[in-house]
Amino acid sequence: MIPTAFDYARPTSVDEALRLLAQADDAKVLAGGQSLLPVLRMRLNAPDLVVDLGRIDSLRGIRDIGGGGAVAGGGGAIEIGAMTPYHEILASDEIRQELTLLHHAVAEVGDPQIRHRGTLGGSLAHADPAGDCGAVALALEAEMVIAGPSGERVVPAADFFQDLFTTAVGDDELLVAIRFPVHPGWGAGYQKFVRTAQQWPVVAVGACVHLADGKTISEARIGLTNMGPTPLRARAVEEALAGVTPTPEAVGAACAAAADGTSPPSDLNGDADYRRHLATVLARRAVLAAAGHPQ
Amino acid sequence: MTRIELTVDGAKVSDDVEPRLLLVQYLRERLGKTGTVIGCDTASCGACTVHLDGHSVKSCNVLAVQADGAEVTTVEGLATDGALHPVQEAFHEYHALQCGFCTPGMIMQAADLLAENPAPTEEQIRQGLEGNLCRCTGYHNIVRAVQHAAGTPGTTAAPAADGGAA
């Protein structure tokens, strides 16, 4: 299959891209294209105009913005340009050390070829509920920098994902960067369940855990992938884990609540009950790995 | 139509193309580079893998216009001065193919893998080839060939020894 015909523009600045979007009735934004091109080829979408961000150099790169960013909490932060491809994120020592959960999740995206082209911003803006990075952005309490006709605004990850394939980014706006508060010293675990290699996750769980004195969990953050139309936080598990010594029994008991408040889909990869069960198992494994006790 | 100029297997080319033209179609139908094949057409199988500015990509999942200004290497451009690339040599030597359809993509991905990690373990080779499917399930000899190309022959059993797929 080939896409239906479309007009094509490749702006070299964010302002130029925003002008193109403001003028267009039916435009799609092309980042790395690893989700959009299959959609266009299968003719699930047939836009009049494709705006390719590949020539906007300012959208690419990993920057330490220290405490000067708008990130809540006042600690250090790393800003990742929306057009930064996965393989550059995977190669970053800074991200492996200070955003370990993101490193683990990015390593599981697609396959090497997909990671060479696919971008973090493209994936988050596409907002496929089975995407690997949405739940991780939630768990790491990332902030999304969105540019529009009247300037930039910053939206917390918790308010960014609104529904299936729907985010806070308006038709005349662009996701330009993602800011992550650094998590030095936090352990991380990412568990993804697939039937075949390189498949989208049936369910995935990202966990990051902070241990007090290296023994007791002082804080845990858990993100769930494909347990509803948007990525979700497993708040009940997070609360149950506070103060827990991470033995398999104690973590397993806390993670029994992993599917609380979720609305997982039923499809050929598994029905909703199966996914609820998977969430509890994967949460336990992810938390134990994050606490330094992988099973 | 959009004007594109790029380098393919060392030769400069330029063309006016429809924006919806896929890179793999451009390579095969305009340039006659039929060594790059179309397998699944859904970015799953990796048969159409080529190198775009030095990195492996699935050319069915890239628009030709996105390759404007880039350097593309296909399996037809991997040999230098008539000498096969070490991965091609190893695929020949270790019979790393059955029907051969996945071979161009396997070779291009294996070459990318070795460029990033010159001495991979067997596990790293299998992970590195996860985006390439062999419909004959002939993975054992493919992995052996990559190990030999890397100069790190391992203990992967020959297909006859266990008769199974990888």
Coordinates of C-alpha atoms in Angstrom, one line a residue:
Chain A
M1 CA 0.0 0.0 0.0
I2 CA 1.1 3.6 -0.6
P3 CA -0.4 6.7 1.0
T4 CA -2.9 8.8 -0.7
A5 CA -1.4 11.9 -2.3
F6 CA -0.6 14.8 0.1
D7 CA 1.2 18.1 0.0
Y8 CA 4.6 18.2 1.7
A9 CA 6.4 20.9 3.6
R10 CA 9.7 20.8 5.5
P11 CA 10.0 24.0 7.5
T12 CA 13.4 24.8 9.0
S13 CA 12.1 26.6 12.2
V14 CA 9.4 26.1 14.7
D15 CA 7.8 29.4 13.8
E16 CA 7.6 28.4 10.1
A17 CA 6.0 25.1 11.1
L18 CA 3.5 26.8 13.3
R19 CA 2.5 29.1 10.4
L20 CA 2.0 26.2 8.1
L21 CA -0.2 24.4 10.7
A22 CA -2.2 27.6 11.3
Q23 CA -3.0 27.9 7.6
A24 CA -3.8 24.2 7.0
D25 CA -7.2 22.6 7.4
D26 CA -6.1 19.1 7.6
A27 CA -2.4 18.7 8.4
K28 CA -0.4 15.9 10.0
V29 CA 3.0 16.5 11.7
L30 CA 5.8 14.1 10.6
A31 CA 8.5 13.4 13.2
G32 CA 10.4 10.2 12.7
G33 CA 7.4 8.7 10.9
Q34 CA 7.6 5.2 12.4
S35 CA 4.0 5.3 13.5
L36 CA 2.7 7.9 11.0
L37 CA 3.9 6.2 7.8
P38 CA 2.1 2.9 8.6
V39 CA -1.0 4.9 9.3
L40 CA -0.7 6.7 6.0
R41 CA 0.1 3.6 4.1
M42 CA -2.8 1.7 5.5
R43 CA -4.9 4.8 4.7
L44 CA -6.2 5.1 8.2
N45 CA -5.5 8.8 7.7
A46 CA -5.3 10.8 4.6
P47 CA -4.1 14.4 5.4
D48 CA -4.0 17.2 2.8
L49 CA -0.6 18.3 4.1
V50 CA 2.3 16.6 5.9
V51 CA 4.6 19.0 7.8
D52 CA 8.0 17.3 8.2
L53 CA 9.9 18.5 11.3
G54 CA 13.1 16.7 10.2
R55 CA 14.9 20.0 9.2
I56 CA 14.3 21.8 12.4
D57 CA 17.7 21.3 14.2
S58 CA 16.6 23.1 17.4
L59 CA 14.1 20.3 18.1
R60 CA 16.9 17.7 18.4
G61 CA 19.2 17.2 21.4
I62 CA 19.5 16.4 25.1
R63 CA 20.2 19.3 27.3
D64 CA 20.9 19.6 31.0
I65 CA 18.8 22.6 32.1
G66 CA 19.8 22.3 35.8
G67 CA 17.3 23.7 38.2
G68 CA 16.5 26.6 35.9
G69 CA 13.7 24.9 34.0
A70 CA 10.1 25.1 34.9
V71 CA 10.1 21.7 36.3
A72 CA 8.4 21.4 39.7
G73 CA 10.5 20.6 42.7
G74 CA 13.5 22.8 41.9
G75 CA 15.9 19.9 41.3
G76 CA 17.9 19.4 38.2
A77 CA 16.2 18.5 35.0
I78 CA 17.1 17.2 31.5
E79 CA 15.3 18.5 28.5
I80 CA 15.0 16.3 25.5
G81 CA 14.1 17.9 22.1
A82 CA 11.0 16.4 20.7
M83 CA 12.8 15.3 17.5
T84 CA 15.6 13.4 19.3
P85 CA 15.6 9.9 18.0
Y86 CA 15.5 7.0 20.4
H87 CA 19.0 5.7 19.6
E88 CA 20.5 9.0 20.7
I89 CA 18.6 8.8 24.0
L90 CA 19.7 5.2 24.5
A91 CA 23.4 6.3 23.9
S92 CA 23.2 9.1 26.5
D93 CA 25.2 8.2 29.7
E94 CA 23.4 11.1 31.5
I95 CA 20.0 9.6 30.8
R96 CA 21.1 6.1 31.8
Q97 CA 22.3 7.4 35.1
E98 CA 19.7 10.0 36.0
L99 CA 16.6 8.9 34.1
T100 CA 17.3 5.1 34.3
L101 CA 13.6 4.2 33.8
L102 CA 13.5 6.2 30.5
H103 CA 16.7 4.4 29.4
H104 CA 15.2 1.0 30.1
A105 CA 11.9 1.8 28.3
V106 CA 13.6 3.3 25.2
A107 CA 15.7 0.2 24.9
E108 CA 12.5 -1.8 24.5
V109 CA 10.9 0.4 21.8
G110 CA 10.5 -1.4 18.5
D111 CA 13.8 -2.6 17.1
P112 CA 17.1 -1.0 16.2
Q113 CA 15.9 0.3 12.8
I114 CA 12.8 1.8 14.4
R115 CA 14.9 3.4 17.2
H116 CA 17.2 5.0 14.5
R117 CA 14.2 6.9 13.1
G118 CA 11.6 7.1 15.8
T119 CA 11.5 10.1 18.2
L120 CA 10.4 10.5 21.8
G121 CA 8.3 13.5 20.9
G122 CA 6.7 11.9 17.9
S123 CA 5.7 8.9 20.0
L124 CA 4.3 11.0 22.9
A125 CA 2.3 13.2 20.6
H126 CA 1.0 10.2 18.7
A127 CA -0.2 8.9 22.1
D128 CA -0.7 5.3 21.2
P129 CA -1.9 3.7 24.5
A130 CA 0.6 0.8 23.8
G131 CA 3.5 3.2 23.3
D132 CA 6.4 2.5 25.7
C133 CA 7.2 6.0 26.8
G134 CA 3.9 7.6 27.9
A135 CA 3.7 5.6 31.2
V136 CA 7.4 6.4 31.8
A137 CA 6.8 10.1 31.3
L138 CA 4.0 9.9 33.8
A139 CA 6.1 8.0 36.4
L140 CA 9.0 10.4 36.0
E141 CA 6.6 13.4 36.3
A142 CA 7.8 14.9 33.0
E143 CA 6.6 18.2 31.6
M144 CA 5.7 18.8 28.0
V145 CA 6.7 22.0 26.3
I146 CA 4.2 22.9 23.7
A147 CA 4.7 25.7 21.2
G148 CA 1.7 27.5 19.7
P149 CA 0.8 30.8 17.9
S150 CA 0.9 32.7 21.2
G151 CA 4.1 31.2 22.5
E152 CA 5.1 28.3 24.7
R153 CA 3.2 26.6 27.5
V154 CA 4.2 23.8 29.8
V155 CA 1.8 20.9 30.5
P156 CA 2.5 18.2 33.2
A157 CA 2.5 14.7 31.8
A158 CA -0.5 14.0 34.0
D159 CA -2.6 16.5 32.0
F160 CA -1.0 15.8 28.6
F161 CA -2.6 12.4 27.7
Q162 CA -6.4 13.0 27.3
D163 CA -7.7 10.0 25.4
L164 CA -6.9 7.4 22.8
F165 CA -4.4 9.1 20.4
T166 CA -5.4 12.5 21.9
T167 CA -3.2 14.9 23.8
A168 CA -3.1 18.5 25.0
V169 CA -1.4 19.5 21.8
G170 CA -3.9 21.5 19.7
D171 CA -4.1 21.4 15.9
D172 CA -2.1 24.6 15.6
E173 CA 0.5 23.6 18.2
L174 CA 3.7 21.5 18.4
L175 CA 5.2 19.4 21.1
V176 CA 8.8 20.8 21.1
A177 CA 10.5 19.3 24.1
I178 CA 10.0 17.1 27.1
R179 CA 11.5 18.0 30.5
F180 CA 12.3 15.3 33.0
P181 CA 13.3 16.0 36.6
V182 CA 16.4 14.0 37.2
H183 CA 16.1 11.0 39.5
P184 CA 19.7 10.3 40.7
G185 CA 19.8 7.4 43.1
W186 CA 16.4 6.0 42.1
G187 CA 16.2 2.4 41.0
A188 CA 14.3 1.6 37.9
G189 CA 12.6 -1.4 36.3
Y190 CA 10.7 -1.7 33.1
Q191 CA 8.7 -4.8 32.3
K192 CA 7.0 -5.3 29.0
F193 CA 5.0 -8.3 28.0
V194 CA 4.9 -9.2 24.3
R195 CA 4.0 -12.3 22.4
T196 CA 6.7 -11.8 19.8
A197 CA 9.9 -9.7 19.6
Q198 CA 9.4 -6.1 18.6
Q199 CA 5.7 -6.2 19.2
W200 CA 3.8 -3.4 21.0
P201 CA 3.4 -4.3 24.6
V202 CA 0.2 -6.2 25.6
V203 CA 0.9 -4.6 29.0
A204 CA 4.0 -2.8 30.3
V205 CA 4.9 -1.4 33.7
G206 CA 7.6 1.1 34.5
A207 CA 8.6 1.5 38.1
C208 CA 11.0 3.8 39.8
V209 CA 11.8 3.5 43.4
H210 CA 13.7 5.5 46.0
L211 CA 15.1 3.5 48.9
A212 CA 15.7 5.1 52.4
D213 CA 19.0 3.8 53.8
G214 CA 19.2 1.4 50.9
K215 CA 16.6 -0.8 52.6
T216 CA 13.0 0.5 52.8
I217 CA 11.0 2.0 50.0
S218 CA 10.5 5.7 50.7
E219 CA 8.8 6.6 47.4
A220 CA 7.6 4.6 44.4
R221 CA 6.2 5.7 41.1
I222 CA 4.5 3.3 38.8
G223 CA 3.3 3.9 35.2
L224 CA 1.1 1.5 33.3
T225 CA 1.0 1.0 29.6
N226 CA -2.0 -0.3 27.6
M227 CA -4.2 -0.5 30.7
G228 CA -6.7 2.0 29.3
P229 CA -7.0 4.7 26.6
T230 CA -4.1 6.7 28.1
P231 CA -1.1 5.8 30.2
L232 CA -1.9 5.6 33.9
R233 CA -0.2 5.9 37.3
A234 CA -0.9 3.0 39.7
R235 CA -1.4 5.3 42.7
A236 CA -2.8 2.5 45.0
V237 CA 0.4 0.5 44.5
E238 CA 2.6 3.6 45.0
E239 CA 0.8 4.3 48.4
A240 CA 1.0 0.6 49.4
L241 CA 4.7 0.5 48.7
A242 CA 5.7 3.4 50.9
G243 CA 7.6 2.2 53.9
V244 CA 7.8 -1.4 52.6
T245 CA 10.9 -3.5 52.7
P246 CA 11.1 -4.8 49.2
T247 CA 10.8 -8.6 49.7
P248 CA 9.0 -10.5 47.0
E249 CA 6.1 -11.2 49.3
A250 CA 5.6 -7.6 50.5
V251 CA 6.0 -6.1 47.0
G252 CA 3.7 -8.8 45.5
A253 CA 1.0 -7.9 48.1
A254 CA 1.3 -4.1 47.3
C255 CA 1.2 -4.8 43.6
A256 CA -2.1 -6.7 43.8
A257 CA -3.7 -3.3 43.4
A258 CA -1.9 -2.6 40.1
A259 CA -5.1 -2.8 38.0
D260 CA -7.3 -0.8 40.4
G261 CA -9.0 2.0 38.5
T262 CA -7.9 0.8 35.1
S263 CA -10.0 0.0 32.0
P264 CA -7.8 -2.2 29.8
P265 CA -8.9 -3.2 26.3
S266 CA -9.9 -6.6 25.1
D267 CA -8.3 -7.6 21.8
L268 CA -6.6 -10.5 20.1
N269 CA -3.6 -10.2 22.4
G270 CA -5.6 -10.7 25.5
D271 CA -8.9 -9.8 27.2
A272 CA -9.3 -7.2 29.9
D273 CA -9.1 -9.7 32.8
Y274 CA -5.8 -11.1 31.4
R275 CA -4.4 -7.7 31.2
R276 CA -5.4 -6.9 34.8
H277 CA -3.6 -10.0 35.9
L278 CA -0.5 -9.1 33.8
A279 CA -0.4 -5.7 35.4
T280 CA 0.0 -7.2 38.9
V281 CA 2.7 -9.6 37.8
L282 CA 4.6 -7.1 35.8
A283 CA 4.3 -4.4 38.5
R284 CA 5.8 -6.9 41.1
R285 CA 8.7 -7.7 38.8
A286 CA 9.3 -4.0 37.8
V287 CA 9.3 -2.9 41.5
L288 CA 11.6 -5.7 42.6
A289 CA 14.0 -4.9 39.8
A290 CA 13.9 -1.2 40.7
A291 CA 14.6 -2.1 44.3
G292 CA 17.6 -4.1 43.3
H293 CA 16.1 -7.5 43.6
P294 CA 15.3 -8.7 40.0
Q295 CA 13.4 -11.9 39.8
Chain B
M1 CA 6.5 17.0 -6.9
T2 CA 9.4 17.6 -4.7
R3 CA 13.0 17.8 -5.8
I4 CA 15.4 15.5 -4.0
E5 CA 19.2 15.1 -4.2
L6 CA 20.9 12.3 -2.4
T7 CA 23.8 9.8 -2.7
V8 CA 22.9 6.2 -3.2
D9 CA 25.7 3.6 -3.1
G10 CA 28.3 6.3 -3.7
A11 CA 26.5 7.9 -6.8
K12 CA 24.8 11.2 -6.7
V13 CA 21.2 11.1 -7.9
S14 CA 18.5 13.7 -8.2
D15 CA 14.8 13.4 -9.1
D16 CA 11.4 15.0 -8.8
V17 CA 9.3 12.7 -6.7
E18 CA 5.8 12.6 -5.3
P19 CA 6.0 13.2 -1.5
R20 CA 4.1 10.0 -0.9
L21 CA 6.8 7.9 -2.7
L22 CA 8.5 5.5 -0.2
L23 CA 12.2 5.3 -0.1
V24 CA 12.1 1.6 -1.0
Q25 CA 10.0 2.3 -4.1
Y26 CA 12.4 5.1 -5.1
L27 CA 15.3 2.7 -4.8
R28 CA 13.7 -0.2 -6.7
E29 CA 11.5 1.5 -9.2
R30 CA 13.5 4.7 -10.1
L31 CA 17.0 3.6 -9.5
G32 CA 16.6 -0.1 -10.3
K33 CA 18.2 -1.1 -7.0
T34 CA 16.1 -4.3 -6.7
G35 CA 18.6 -5.9 -4.3
T36 CA 16.5 -4.1 -1.6
V37 CA 13.3 -6.1 -1.3
I38 CA 9.8 -5.4 0.0
G39 CA 8.7 -8.0 2.5
C40 CA 5.8 -7.2 4.8
D41 CA 5.3 -3.5 3.8
T42 CA 4.3 -2.8 7.4
A43 CA 7.8 -2.0 8.9
S44 CA 7.8 -5.4 10.7
C45 CA 10.1 -7.7 8.8
G46 CA 13.2 -5.7 8.0
A47 CA 13.7 -7.1 4.5
C48 CA 14.0 -3.6 3.1
T49 CA 16.7 -2.4 5.6
V50 CA 19.2 0.1 4.1
H51 CA 21.6 2.5 5.8
L52 CA 20.5 6.2 5.9
D53 CA 23.4 8.5 6.9
G54 CA 25.1 5.5 8.4
H55 CA 22.2 4.0 10.4
S56 CA 19.9 1.1 9.5
V57 CA 16.3 2.0 8.7
K58 CA 13.4 0.2 7.2
S59 CA 13.1 1.8 3.8
C60 CA 9.4 1.0 3.5
N61 CA 8.9 3.3 6.5
V62 CA 10.8 6.3 5.2
L63 CA 9.6 8.7 2.5
A64 CA 12.0 9.4 -0.4
V65 CA 11.7 13.1 0.4
Q66 CA 13.0 12.4 3.9
A67 CA 16.2 11.1 2.4
D68 CA 16.8 14.4 0.6
G69 CA 20.4 15.4 1.2
A70 CA 21.3 12.0 2.8
E71 CA 23.6 9.2 2.0
V72 CA 21.9 5.9 1.4
T73 CA 23.7 2.5 1.2
T74 CA 21.9 -0.5 0.0
V75 CA 23.1 -4.1 -0.1
E76 CA 24.3 -3.4 -3.6
G77 CA 26.7 -0.8 -2.3
L78 CA 28.2 -2.7 0.6
A79 CA 31.1 -4.3 -1.3
T80 CA 34.1 -2.1 -1.9
D81 CA 36.2 -2.4 -5.1
G82 CA 34.7 -5.8 -5.8
A83 CA 35.5 -7.3 -2.4
L84 CA 32.5 -8.5 -0.4
H85 CA 31.8 -6.9 3.0
P86 CA 32.9 -9.2 5.8
V87 CA 29.2 -9.9 6.6
Q88 CA 28.4 -10.8 3.0
E89 CA 31.5 -13.1 3.0
A90 CA 30.3 -14.7 6.2
F91 CA 26.7 -15.2 5.0
H92 CA 28.2 -17.0 1.9
E93 CA 30.7 -19.0 3.9
Y94 CA 28.2 -20.2 6.6
H95 CA 25.2 -20.6 4.4
A96 CA 23.2 -18.0 6.3
L97 CA 20.2 -18.3 4.1
Q98 CA 17.5 -20.6 2.9
C99 CA 15.2 -18.9 0.5
G100 CA 17.3 -15.8 0.6
F101 CA 14.4 -13.2 0.8
C102 CA 15.4 -11.8 4.2
T103 CA 19.1 -11.8 3.3
P104 CA 19.6 -8.2 2.0
G105 CA 18.0 -6.8 5.2
M106 CA 19.7 -9.3 7.5
I107 CA 23.1 -8.3 6.0
M108 CA 22.4 -4.6 6.2
Q109 CA 21.2 -4.9 9.8
A110 CA 24.1 -7.2 10.8
A111 CA 26.6 -4.7 9.2
D112 CA 25.0 -1.9 11.3
L113 CA 25.1 -4.0 14.4
L114 CA 28.8 -4.7 14.0
A115 CA 29.6 -1.0 13.2
E116 CA 28.1 -0.2 16.6
N117 CA 29.3 -3.2 18.5
P118 CA 32.3 -4.9 16.8
A119 CA 32.4 -7.9 19.2
P120 CA 28.8 -8.8 20.1
T121 CA 27.7 -11.8 22.2
E122 CA 25.3 -14.3 20.7
E123 CA 22.5 -12.7 22.8
Q124 CA 23.4 -9.2 21.5
I125 CA 23.4 -10.5 17.9
R126 CA 19.9 -12.0 18.4
Q127 CA 18.7 -8.8 20.0
G128 CA 20.3 -6.7 17.3
L129 CA 18.5 -8.7 14.6
E130 CA 15.1 -8.6 16.4
G131 CA 13.7 -6.3 13.7
N132 CA 14.5 -8.8 10.9
L133 CA 12.3 -11.8 10.3
C134 CA 13.5 -14.9 8.5
R135 CA 10.4 -16.7 7.1
C136 CA 12.4 -19.9 6.8
T137 CA 13.3 -19.6 10.5
G138 CA 16.9 -20.1 9.6
Y139 CA 18.3 -18.0 12.4
H140 CA 21.0 -20.3 13.6
N141 CA 23.3 -20.0 10.6
I142 CA 22.5 -16.2 10.4
V143 CA 23.8 -15.8 13.9
R144 CA 26.8 -18.0 13.2
A145 CA 27.7 -15.9 10.2
V146 CA 27.5 -12.7 12.1
Q147 CA 29.7 -14.2 14.9
H148 CA 32.3 -15.2 12.3
A149 CA 32.1 -11.8 10.6
A150 CA 32.8 -10.3 14.0
G151 CA 35.6 -12.7 14.6
T152 CA 33.8 -14.0 17.7
P153 CA 32.7 -17.5 16.7
G154 CA 30.6 -19.0 19.5
T155 CA 29.0 -22.3 20.3
T156 CA 25.7 -21.8 18.4
A157 CA 24.6 -25.2 17.3
A158 CA 24.3 -26.0 13.6
P159 CA 20.7 -26.4 12.4
A160 CA 21.2 -30.1 11.9
A161 CA 22.3 -30.6 15.5
D162 CA 19.0 -29.6 17.0
G163 CA 16.8 -29.4 14.0
G164 CA 14.9 -26.4 15.4
A165 CA 14.4 -22.8 14.8
A166 CA 16.2 -20.2 16.8

